[in-house]
Coordinates of C-alpha atoms in Angstrom, one line a residue:
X9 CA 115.4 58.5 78.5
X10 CA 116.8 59.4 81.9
X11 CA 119.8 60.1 80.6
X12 CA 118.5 62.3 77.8
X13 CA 116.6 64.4 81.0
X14 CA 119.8 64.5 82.7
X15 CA 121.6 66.1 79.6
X16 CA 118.7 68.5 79.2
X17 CA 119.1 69.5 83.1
X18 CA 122.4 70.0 83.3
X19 CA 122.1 72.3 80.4
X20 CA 119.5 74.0 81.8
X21 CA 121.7 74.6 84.8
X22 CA 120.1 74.7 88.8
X23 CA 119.7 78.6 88.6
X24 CA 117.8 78.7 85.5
X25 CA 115.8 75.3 86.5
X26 CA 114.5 77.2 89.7
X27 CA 113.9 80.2 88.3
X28 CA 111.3 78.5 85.5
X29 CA 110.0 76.2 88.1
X30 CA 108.9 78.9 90.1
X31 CA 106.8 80.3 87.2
X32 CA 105.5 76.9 86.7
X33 CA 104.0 76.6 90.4
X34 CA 103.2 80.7 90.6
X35 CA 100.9 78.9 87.5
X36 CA 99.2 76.5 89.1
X37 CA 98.8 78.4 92.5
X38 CA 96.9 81.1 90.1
X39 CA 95.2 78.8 88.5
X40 CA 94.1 76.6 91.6
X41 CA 93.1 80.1 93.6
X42 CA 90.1 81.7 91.7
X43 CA 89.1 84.0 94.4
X44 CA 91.7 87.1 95.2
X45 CA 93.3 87.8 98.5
X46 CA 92.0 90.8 100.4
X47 CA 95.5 92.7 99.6
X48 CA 95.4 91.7 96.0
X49 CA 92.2 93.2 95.8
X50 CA 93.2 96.4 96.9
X51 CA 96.5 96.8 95.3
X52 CA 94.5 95.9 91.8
X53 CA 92.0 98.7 92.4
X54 CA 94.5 101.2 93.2
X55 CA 96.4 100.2 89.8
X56 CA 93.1 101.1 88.1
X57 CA 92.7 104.3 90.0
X58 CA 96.2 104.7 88.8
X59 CA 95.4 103.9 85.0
X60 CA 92.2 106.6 85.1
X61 CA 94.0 109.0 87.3
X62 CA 97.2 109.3 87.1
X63 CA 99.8 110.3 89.6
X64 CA 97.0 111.7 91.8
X65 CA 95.2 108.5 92.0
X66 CA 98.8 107.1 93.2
X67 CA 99.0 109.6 95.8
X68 CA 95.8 108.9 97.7
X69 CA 96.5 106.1 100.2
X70 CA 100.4 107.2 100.7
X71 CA 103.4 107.4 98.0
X72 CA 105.3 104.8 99.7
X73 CA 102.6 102.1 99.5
X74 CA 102.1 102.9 95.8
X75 CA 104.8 101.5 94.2
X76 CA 103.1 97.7 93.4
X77 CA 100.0 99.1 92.4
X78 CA 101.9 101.6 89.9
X79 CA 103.5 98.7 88.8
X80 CA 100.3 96.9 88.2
X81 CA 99.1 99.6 86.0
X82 CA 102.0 99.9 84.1
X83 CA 102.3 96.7 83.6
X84 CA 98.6 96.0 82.6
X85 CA 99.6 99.0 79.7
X86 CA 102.9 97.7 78.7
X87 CA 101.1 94.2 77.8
X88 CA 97.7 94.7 77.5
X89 CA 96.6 91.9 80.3
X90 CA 93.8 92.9 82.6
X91 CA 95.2 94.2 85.7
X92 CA 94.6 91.3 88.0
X93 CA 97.0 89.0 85.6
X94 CA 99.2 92.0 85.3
X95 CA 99.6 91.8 89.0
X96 CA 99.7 88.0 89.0
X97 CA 102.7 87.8 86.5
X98 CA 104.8 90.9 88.4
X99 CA 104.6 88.7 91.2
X100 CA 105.2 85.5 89.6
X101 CA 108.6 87.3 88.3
X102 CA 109.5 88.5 91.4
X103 CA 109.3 85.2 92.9
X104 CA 111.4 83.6 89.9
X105 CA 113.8 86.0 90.5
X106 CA 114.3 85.4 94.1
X107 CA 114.5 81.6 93.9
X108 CA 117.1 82.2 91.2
X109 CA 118.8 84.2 93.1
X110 CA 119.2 81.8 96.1
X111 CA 120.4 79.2 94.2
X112 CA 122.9 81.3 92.7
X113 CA 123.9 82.0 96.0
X114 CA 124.4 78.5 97.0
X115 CA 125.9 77.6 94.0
X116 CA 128.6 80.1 94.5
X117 CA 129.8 79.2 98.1
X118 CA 128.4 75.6 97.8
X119 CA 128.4 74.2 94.4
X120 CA 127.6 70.9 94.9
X121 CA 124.5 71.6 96.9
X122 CA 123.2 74.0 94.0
X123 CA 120.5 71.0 92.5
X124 CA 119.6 70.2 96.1
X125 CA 119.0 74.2 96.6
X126 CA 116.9 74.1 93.5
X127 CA 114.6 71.6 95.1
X128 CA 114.4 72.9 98.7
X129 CA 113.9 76.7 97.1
X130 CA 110.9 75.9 95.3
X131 CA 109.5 73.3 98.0
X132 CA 110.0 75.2 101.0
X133 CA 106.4 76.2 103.0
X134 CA 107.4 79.5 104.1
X135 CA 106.8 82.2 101.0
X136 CA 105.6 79.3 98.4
X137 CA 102.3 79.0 100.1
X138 CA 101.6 82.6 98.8
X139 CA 102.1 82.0 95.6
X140 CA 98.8 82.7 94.2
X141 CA 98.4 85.9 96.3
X142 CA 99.2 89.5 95.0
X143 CA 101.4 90.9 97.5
X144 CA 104.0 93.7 98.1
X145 CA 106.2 90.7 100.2
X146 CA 107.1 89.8 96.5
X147 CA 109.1 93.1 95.9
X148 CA 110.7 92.9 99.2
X149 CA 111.7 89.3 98.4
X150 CA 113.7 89.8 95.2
X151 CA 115.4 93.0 95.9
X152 CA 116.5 91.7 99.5
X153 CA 118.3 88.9 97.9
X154 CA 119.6 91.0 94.8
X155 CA 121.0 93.1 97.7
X156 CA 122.6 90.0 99.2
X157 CA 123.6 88.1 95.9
X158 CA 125.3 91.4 95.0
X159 CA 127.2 91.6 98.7
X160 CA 128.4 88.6 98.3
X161 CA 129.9 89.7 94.7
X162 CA 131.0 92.6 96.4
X163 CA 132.8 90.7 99.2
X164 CA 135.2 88.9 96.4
X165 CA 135.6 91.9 94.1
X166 CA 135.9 95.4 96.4
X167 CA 134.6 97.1 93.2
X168 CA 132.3 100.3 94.0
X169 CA 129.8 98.5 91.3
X170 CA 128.5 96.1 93.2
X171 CA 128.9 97.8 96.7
X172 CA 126.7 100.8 94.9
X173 CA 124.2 98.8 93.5
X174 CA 123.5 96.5 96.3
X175 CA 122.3 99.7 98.1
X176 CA 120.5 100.5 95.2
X177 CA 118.9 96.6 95.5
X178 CA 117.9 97.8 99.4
X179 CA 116.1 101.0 98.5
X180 CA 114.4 99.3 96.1
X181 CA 113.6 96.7 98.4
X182 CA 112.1 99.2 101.1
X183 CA 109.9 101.2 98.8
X184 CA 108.1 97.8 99.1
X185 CA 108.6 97.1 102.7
X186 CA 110.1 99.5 104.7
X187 CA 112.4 96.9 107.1
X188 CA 114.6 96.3 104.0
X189 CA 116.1 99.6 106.1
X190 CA 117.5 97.3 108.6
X191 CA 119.5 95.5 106.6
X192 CA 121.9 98.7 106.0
X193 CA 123.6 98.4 109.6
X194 CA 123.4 94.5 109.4
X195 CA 125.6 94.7 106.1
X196 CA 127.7 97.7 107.8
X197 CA 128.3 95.4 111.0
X198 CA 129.2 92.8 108.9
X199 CA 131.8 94.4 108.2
X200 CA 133.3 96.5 110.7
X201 CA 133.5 92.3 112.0
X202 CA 134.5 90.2 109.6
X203 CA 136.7 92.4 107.0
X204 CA 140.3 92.5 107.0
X205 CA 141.9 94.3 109.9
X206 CA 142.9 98.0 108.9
X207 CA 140.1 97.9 106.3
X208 CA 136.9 97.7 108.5
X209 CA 135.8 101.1 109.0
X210 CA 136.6 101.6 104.7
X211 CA 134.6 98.5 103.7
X212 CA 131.6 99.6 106.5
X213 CA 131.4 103.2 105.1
X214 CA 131.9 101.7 101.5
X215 CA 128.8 99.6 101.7
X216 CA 126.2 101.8 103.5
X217 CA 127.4 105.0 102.2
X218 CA 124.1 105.6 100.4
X219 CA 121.9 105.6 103.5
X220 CA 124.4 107.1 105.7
X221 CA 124.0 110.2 103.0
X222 CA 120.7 110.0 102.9
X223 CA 119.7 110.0 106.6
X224 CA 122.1 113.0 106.8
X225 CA 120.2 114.8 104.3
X226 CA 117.0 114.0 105.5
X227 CA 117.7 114.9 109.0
X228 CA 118.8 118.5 107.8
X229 CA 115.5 118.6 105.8
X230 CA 113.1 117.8 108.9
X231 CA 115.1 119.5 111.2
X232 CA 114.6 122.8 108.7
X233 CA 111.2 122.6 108.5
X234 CA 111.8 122.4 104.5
X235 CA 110.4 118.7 104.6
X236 CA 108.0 117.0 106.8
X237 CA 108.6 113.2 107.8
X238 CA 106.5 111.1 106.1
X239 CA 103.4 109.4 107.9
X240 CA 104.0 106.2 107.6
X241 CA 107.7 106.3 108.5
X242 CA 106.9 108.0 111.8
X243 CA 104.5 105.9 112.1
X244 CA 106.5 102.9 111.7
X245 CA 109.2 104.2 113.9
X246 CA 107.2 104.0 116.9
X247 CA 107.8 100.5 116.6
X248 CA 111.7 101.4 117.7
X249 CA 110.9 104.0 120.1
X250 CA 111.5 102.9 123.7
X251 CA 109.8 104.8 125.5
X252 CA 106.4 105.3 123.7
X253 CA 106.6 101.5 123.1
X254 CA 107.6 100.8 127.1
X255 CA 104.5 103.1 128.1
X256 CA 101.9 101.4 125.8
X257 CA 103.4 98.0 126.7
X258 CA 102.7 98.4 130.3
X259 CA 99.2 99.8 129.7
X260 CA 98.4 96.8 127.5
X261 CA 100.6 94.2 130.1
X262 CA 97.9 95.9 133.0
X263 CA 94.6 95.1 131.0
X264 CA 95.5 91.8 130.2
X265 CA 96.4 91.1 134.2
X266 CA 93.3 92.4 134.9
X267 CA 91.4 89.7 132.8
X268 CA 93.2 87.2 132.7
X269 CA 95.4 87.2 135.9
X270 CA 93.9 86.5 139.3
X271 CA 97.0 86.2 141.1
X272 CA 98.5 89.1 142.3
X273 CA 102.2 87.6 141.8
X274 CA 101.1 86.3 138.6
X275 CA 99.9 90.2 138.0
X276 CA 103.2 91.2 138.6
X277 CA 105.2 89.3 135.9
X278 CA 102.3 90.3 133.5
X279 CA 104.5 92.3 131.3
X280 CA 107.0 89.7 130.9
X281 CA 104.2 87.3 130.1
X282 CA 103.3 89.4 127.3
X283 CA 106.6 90.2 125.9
X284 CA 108.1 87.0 125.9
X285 CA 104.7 85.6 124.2
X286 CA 105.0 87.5 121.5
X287 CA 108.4 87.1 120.9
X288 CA 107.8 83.4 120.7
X289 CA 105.5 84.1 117.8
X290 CA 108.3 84.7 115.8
X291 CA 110.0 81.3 115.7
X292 CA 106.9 79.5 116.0
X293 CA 105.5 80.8 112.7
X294 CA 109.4 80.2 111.5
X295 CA 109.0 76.4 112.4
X296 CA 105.8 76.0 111.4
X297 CA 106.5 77.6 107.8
X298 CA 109.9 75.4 107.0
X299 CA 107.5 72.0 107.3
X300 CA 109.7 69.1 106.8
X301 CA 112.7 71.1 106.2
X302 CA 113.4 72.0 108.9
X303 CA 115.3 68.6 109.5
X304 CA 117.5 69.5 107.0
X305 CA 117.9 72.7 108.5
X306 CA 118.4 71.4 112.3
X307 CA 121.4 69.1 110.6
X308 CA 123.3 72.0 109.1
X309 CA 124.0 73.3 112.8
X310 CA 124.5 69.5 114.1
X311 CA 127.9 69.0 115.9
X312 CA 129.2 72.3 114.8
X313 CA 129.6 76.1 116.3
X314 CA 126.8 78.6 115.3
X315 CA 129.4 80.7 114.1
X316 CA 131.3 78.2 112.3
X317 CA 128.4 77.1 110.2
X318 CA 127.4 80.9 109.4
X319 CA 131.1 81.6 108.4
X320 CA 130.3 80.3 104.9
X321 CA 127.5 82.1 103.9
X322 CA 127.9 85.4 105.5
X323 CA 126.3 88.3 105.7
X324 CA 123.2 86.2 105.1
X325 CA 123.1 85.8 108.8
X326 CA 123.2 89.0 109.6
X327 CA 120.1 90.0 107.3
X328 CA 118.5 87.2 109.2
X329 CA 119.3 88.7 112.5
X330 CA 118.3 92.8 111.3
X331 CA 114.4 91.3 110.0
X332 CA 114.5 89.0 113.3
X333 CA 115.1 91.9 115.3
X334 CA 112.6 94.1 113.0
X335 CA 109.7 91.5 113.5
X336 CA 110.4 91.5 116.7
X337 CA 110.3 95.3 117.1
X338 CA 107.2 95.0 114.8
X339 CA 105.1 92.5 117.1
X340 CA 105.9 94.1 120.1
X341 CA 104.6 97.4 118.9
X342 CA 101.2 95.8 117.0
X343 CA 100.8 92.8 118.8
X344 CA 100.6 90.4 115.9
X345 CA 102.4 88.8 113.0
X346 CA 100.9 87.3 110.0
X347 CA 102.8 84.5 108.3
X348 CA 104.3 86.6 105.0
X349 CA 106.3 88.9 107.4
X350 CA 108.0 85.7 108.5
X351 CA 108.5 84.1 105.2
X352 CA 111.7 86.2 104.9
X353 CA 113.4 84.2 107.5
X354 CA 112.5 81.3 105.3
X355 CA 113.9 82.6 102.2
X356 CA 117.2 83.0 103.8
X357 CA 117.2 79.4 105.6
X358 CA 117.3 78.2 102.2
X359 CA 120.7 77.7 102.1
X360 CA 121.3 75.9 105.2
X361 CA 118.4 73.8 104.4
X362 CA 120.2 73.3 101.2
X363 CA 123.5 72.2 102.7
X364 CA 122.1 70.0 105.7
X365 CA 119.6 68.2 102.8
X366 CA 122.6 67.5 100.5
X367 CA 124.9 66.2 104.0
X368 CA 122.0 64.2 105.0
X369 CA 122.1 62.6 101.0
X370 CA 125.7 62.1 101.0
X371 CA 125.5 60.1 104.6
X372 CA 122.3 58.1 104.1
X373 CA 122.2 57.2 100.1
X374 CA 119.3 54.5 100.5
X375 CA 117.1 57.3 101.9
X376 CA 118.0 59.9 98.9
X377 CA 114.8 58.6 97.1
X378 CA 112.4 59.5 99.7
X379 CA 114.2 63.0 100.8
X380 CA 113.2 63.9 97.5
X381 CA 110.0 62.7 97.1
X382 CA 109.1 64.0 100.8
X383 CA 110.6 67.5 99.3
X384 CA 108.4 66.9 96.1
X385 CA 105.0 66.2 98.2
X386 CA 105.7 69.5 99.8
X387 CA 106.2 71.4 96.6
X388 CA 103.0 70.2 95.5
X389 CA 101.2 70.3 98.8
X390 CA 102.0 74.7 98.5
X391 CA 100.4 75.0 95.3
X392 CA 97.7 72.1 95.0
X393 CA 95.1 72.1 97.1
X394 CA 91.8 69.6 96.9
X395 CA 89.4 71.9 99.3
X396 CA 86.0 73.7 98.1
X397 CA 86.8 76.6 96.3
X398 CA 85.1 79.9 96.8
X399 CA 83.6 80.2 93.5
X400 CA 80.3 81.3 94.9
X401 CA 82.0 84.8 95.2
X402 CA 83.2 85.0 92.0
X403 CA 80.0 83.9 90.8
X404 CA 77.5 86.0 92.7
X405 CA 80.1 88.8 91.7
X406 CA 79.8 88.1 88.4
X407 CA 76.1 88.5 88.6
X408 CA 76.2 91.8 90.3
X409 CA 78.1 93.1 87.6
X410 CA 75.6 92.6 84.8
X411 CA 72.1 93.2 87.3
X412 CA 73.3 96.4 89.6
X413 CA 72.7 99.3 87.7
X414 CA 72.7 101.9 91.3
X415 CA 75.9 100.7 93.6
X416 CA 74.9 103.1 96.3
X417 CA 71.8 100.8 96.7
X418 CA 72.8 97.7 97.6
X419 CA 74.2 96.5 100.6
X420 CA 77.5 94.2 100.4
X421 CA 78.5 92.2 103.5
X422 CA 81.9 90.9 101.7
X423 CA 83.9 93.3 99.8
X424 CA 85.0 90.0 97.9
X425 CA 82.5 89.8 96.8
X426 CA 82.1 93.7 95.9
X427 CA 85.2 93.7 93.8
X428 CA 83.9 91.0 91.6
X429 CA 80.7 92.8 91.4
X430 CA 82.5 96.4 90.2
X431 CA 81.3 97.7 93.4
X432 CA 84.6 98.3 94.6
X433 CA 86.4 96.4 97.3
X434 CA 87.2 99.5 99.3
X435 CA 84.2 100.8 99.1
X436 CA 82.1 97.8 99.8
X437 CA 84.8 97.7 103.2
X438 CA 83.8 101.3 103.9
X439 CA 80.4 100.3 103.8
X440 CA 80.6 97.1 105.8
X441 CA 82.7 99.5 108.4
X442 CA 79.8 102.2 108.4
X443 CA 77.2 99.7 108.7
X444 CA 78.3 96.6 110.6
X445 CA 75.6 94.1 110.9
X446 CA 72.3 92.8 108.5
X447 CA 70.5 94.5 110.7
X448 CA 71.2 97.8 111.2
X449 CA 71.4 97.7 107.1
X450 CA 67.4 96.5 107.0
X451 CA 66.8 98.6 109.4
X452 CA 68.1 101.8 107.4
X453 CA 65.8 101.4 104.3
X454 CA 68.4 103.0 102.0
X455 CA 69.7 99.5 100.6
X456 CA 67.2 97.4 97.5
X457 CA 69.0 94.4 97.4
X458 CA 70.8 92.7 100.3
X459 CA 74.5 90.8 99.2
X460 CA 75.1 88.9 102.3
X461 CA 77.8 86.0 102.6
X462 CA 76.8 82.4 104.2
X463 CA 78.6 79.8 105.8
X464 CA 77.5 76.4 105.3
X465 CA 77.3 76.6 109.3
X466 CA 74.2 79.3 109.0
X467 CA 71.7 77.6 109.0
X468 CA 69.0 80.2 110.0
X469 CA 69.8 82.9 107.6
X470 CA 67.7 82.7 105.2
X471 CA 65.0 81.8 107.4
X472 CA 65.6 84.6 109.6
X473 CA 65.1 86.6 106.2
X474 CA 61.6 85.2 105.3
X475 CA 60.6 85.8 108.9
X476 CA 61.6 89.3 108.7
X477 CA 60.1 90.3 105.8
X478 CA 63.2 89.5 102.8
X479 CA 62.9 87.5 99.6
X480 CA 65.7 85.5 98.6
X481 CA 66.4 85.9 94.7
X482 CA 69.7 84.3 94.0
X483 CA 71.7 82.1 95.7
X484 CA 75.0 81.2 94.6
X485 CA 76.8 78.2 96.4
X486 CA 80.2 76.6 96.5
X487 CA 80.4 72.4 96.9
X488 CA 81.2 72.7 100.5
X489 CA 77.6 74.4 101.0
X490 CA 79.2 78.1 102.0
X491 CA 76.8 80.3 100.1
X492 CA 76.5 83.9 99.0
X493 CA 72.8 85.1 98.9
X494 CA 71.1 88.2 97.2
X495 CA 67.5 89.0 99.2
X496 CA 65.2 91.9 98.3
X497 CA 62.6 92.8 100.8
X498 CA 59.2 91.0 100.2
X499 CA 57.6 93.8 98.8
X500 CA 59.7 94.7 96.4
X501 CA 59.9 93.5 92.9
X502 CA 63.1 92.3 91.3
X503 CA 64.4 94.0 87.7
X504 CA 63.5 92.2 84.5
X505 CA 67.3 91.1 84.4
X506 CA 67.3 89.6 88.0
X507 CA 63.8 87.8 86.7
X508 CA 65.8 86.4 83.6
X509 CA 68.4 84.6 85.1
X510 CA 67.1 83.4 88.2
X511 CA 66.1 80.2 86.9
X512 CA 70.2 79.6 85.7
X513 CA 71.7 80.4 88.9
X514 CA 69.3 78.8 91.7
X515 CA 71.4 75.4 91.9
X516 CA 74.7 75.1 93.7
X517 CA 77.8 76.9 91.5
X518 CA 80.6 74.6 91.9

């Protein structure tokens, strides 16, 4: 029997193993998440503003942003899925893809470690803990690495093919987020280093031709007047402007002394306080999101020179180092960082996970057996989770949709909870913005049913509703207790439908 599974993997091959492995888990994350993230919600709602509208309705929140929901919608027509699966399986394929991709990688400069890659790939925390999110990270994911996969092809072959369509790979890459840009000089760099002497300057120019052109055509545009820069890129390019970002630094750096700082020494180092801190958010959240891998990791670098052990794997480390330095240009402009920016480091630590995990095997063979089971417990610890699910969303959303027959009448508190309902996620947040609190929406009189969400830690909600005049007709509940409640004020009398079913849905919904 082992043998026989053996056979079958090795015909399989590492590459094609990750790649349906990573479908498997992007599976059971789906299926083990019934409730949407925030961002998924939006990006599905777009695609269906997309599939009624057209091209307009891609337009409306900014053409650069569009591109996953556009791909929702056509993907939702191509195969007839609704567009939330749609969205689920684009995602699910771009996630394949990259994990196949890595271990090609590894296979190609490492081969023996290709198996161990396979394993540390689809176990590592970093990205596989977003598995059963929709998110534009995907896109940025898979065409990053296509990029590198296809410089490292490039490096061996010189052939304008792969150098012309690993730029290609970037673009791509940036049309879902925009720091893919910084990999052009990091692959340009590369090479003006570490190419052949005589041909550094060729080989630079040869691989970052494409934006070179481009940014030379687009400067001539906005300096002409004929085009106008788009919003988000000047936005985003704040982020790298020294000046606007030392000014606004140093206003920020002085509130924060004022509140926190009592000192006046300790006042004065308040801007160094605050940059370094958020710098150190960076390698935290890297840390943090490698798990146990990171021994692995640490043991690649043991006993050798940083540049010796990136020698191999080049220009991965220099992608590292451009969306390093673009986080860190990114924090220190917005003052946060959520895990999934991060999760790119993570993607290309792979390898060196990959190698250190396999030297670790080779030099301790009684302890193989529990690397990999501490690996497996990791893989399933990213997709299987045993915590209450929030079904009372999906439930009380569920309910909305068949008992609402006027949106503009009922007050949401959780656009979740909304987008179940077909009240719209964004509008349900544009609601929630204009009216922030239950009370100010009771206090209006231009809402007939109130939607409001419940921790299992409120205890005095729905006695603060009684005693102010509301009637509790549905209450929708989750095991752990956290609760979504519909209340109508006392007065009032609920439709025939609400009447019908409020016998069926007064118990906990688990």
């Amino acid at each position: 029997m082992i043998g026989r599974l053996a056979g079958w993997m090795q015909a399989i091959g590492p590459v094609r193993a990750a790649f349906l492995g990573s479908l498997l888990l992007s599976a059971v994350a789906v299926w083990n998440t019934p409730v949407l993230n925030r961002d998924g919600m939006f990006y599905v709602e777009w695609a269906r503003e997309i599939a009624g509208h057209g091209i307009e309705g891609a337009g409306q929140n900014g053409l650069l942003l569009a591109l996953l929901p556009a791909a929702i919608a056509a993907g939702s027509a191509l195969t007839g899925l609704g567009h939330e699966t749609a969205a689920h399986l684009l995602n699910a394929l771009f996630m394949a893809g990259a994990c196949g991709l890595l271990v090609a990688i590894v296979r190609r400069r490492l081969p023996e470690a290709a198996w161990v890659a396979c394993l540390v790939v689809l176990a590592m925390p970093g990205y596989n803990e977003y598995r059963g999110q929709v998110l534009r990270e995907y896109g940025l994911w898979f065409f990053g690495l296509l990029a590198l996969w296809l410089a490292v092809r490039w490096e061996e072959t010189g052939r304008w093919r792969e150098a012309l369509a690993c730029q290609a790979a970037l673009f791509a890459a940036a049309l879902f987020r925009i720091e893919a840009l910084a990999y052009f000089p990091a692959l340009m760099l590369w090479q003006l280093l570490a190419a052949p002497a005589g041909t550094r300057l060729r080989r630079a120019l040869m691989i970052g031709c494409l934006p070179l052109a481009g940014a030379a055509v687009a400067g001539l545009l906005f300096a002409s007047g004929l085009a106008a820069v788009p919003h988000r890129l000047a936005y985003l390019s704040q982020a790298f402007n020294p000046l606007a970002k030392l000014h606004a630094f140093n206003d920020v750096a002085g509130r924060m002394s004022d509140l926190l700082f009592g000192h006046k020494y300790t006042r004065e180092e308040a801007a160094y306080v605050l940059f370094f801190g958020l710098l150190t958010i960076i390698p935290v959240k890297f840390l943090k999101m490698s798990g146990v891998l990171v021994v692995p990791m640490a043991y690649a670098f043991a006993g050798r020179r940083l540049r010796a052990a990136l020698a191999p794997w080049q220009p991965l480390g220099w992608i590292f180092l451009a969306h390093a330095l673009a986080l860190a240009a990114y924090v220190t402009y917005q003052y946060f960082l959520v895990g999934r920016y991060v999760a790119m480091l993570n993607l290309l630590a792979v390898p060196f996970a990959a190698a250190g995990l396999a030297a670790l095997m080779r030099r301790f063979p009684r302890w193989r057996g529990l690397m990999v089971a501490l690996a497996l417990l990791t893989l399933l610890a990213n997709v299987v989770s045993f915590s209450p699910k929030s079904t009372q969303i999906v439930e009380a959303g569920k309910w909305l949709a068949v008992n609402v027959k006027d949106p503009s009448r009922v007050y949401v508190d959780n656009p979740r909870v909304g987008f179940y309902g077909g009240l719209g996620y964004v509008r349900s947040g544009l609601l929630r913005h204009e009216v922030p609190t239950h009370a100010e929406a009771f206090a209006q009189k231009r809402f007939d049913l109130f939607v409001l969400d419940v921790p299992r830690k409120d205890g005095e909600a729905e006695r603060w509703l009684s005693a102010n005049g509301f009637r509790v007709v549905q209450r929708f509940a989750n095991r752990a207790g956290d609760a979504v409640i519909v209340a109508i004020p006392a007065g009032a009398q609920p439709s025939p439908a609400t009447i019908e079913r409020k016998r069926s849905n007064t118990g906990p919904t688990e």
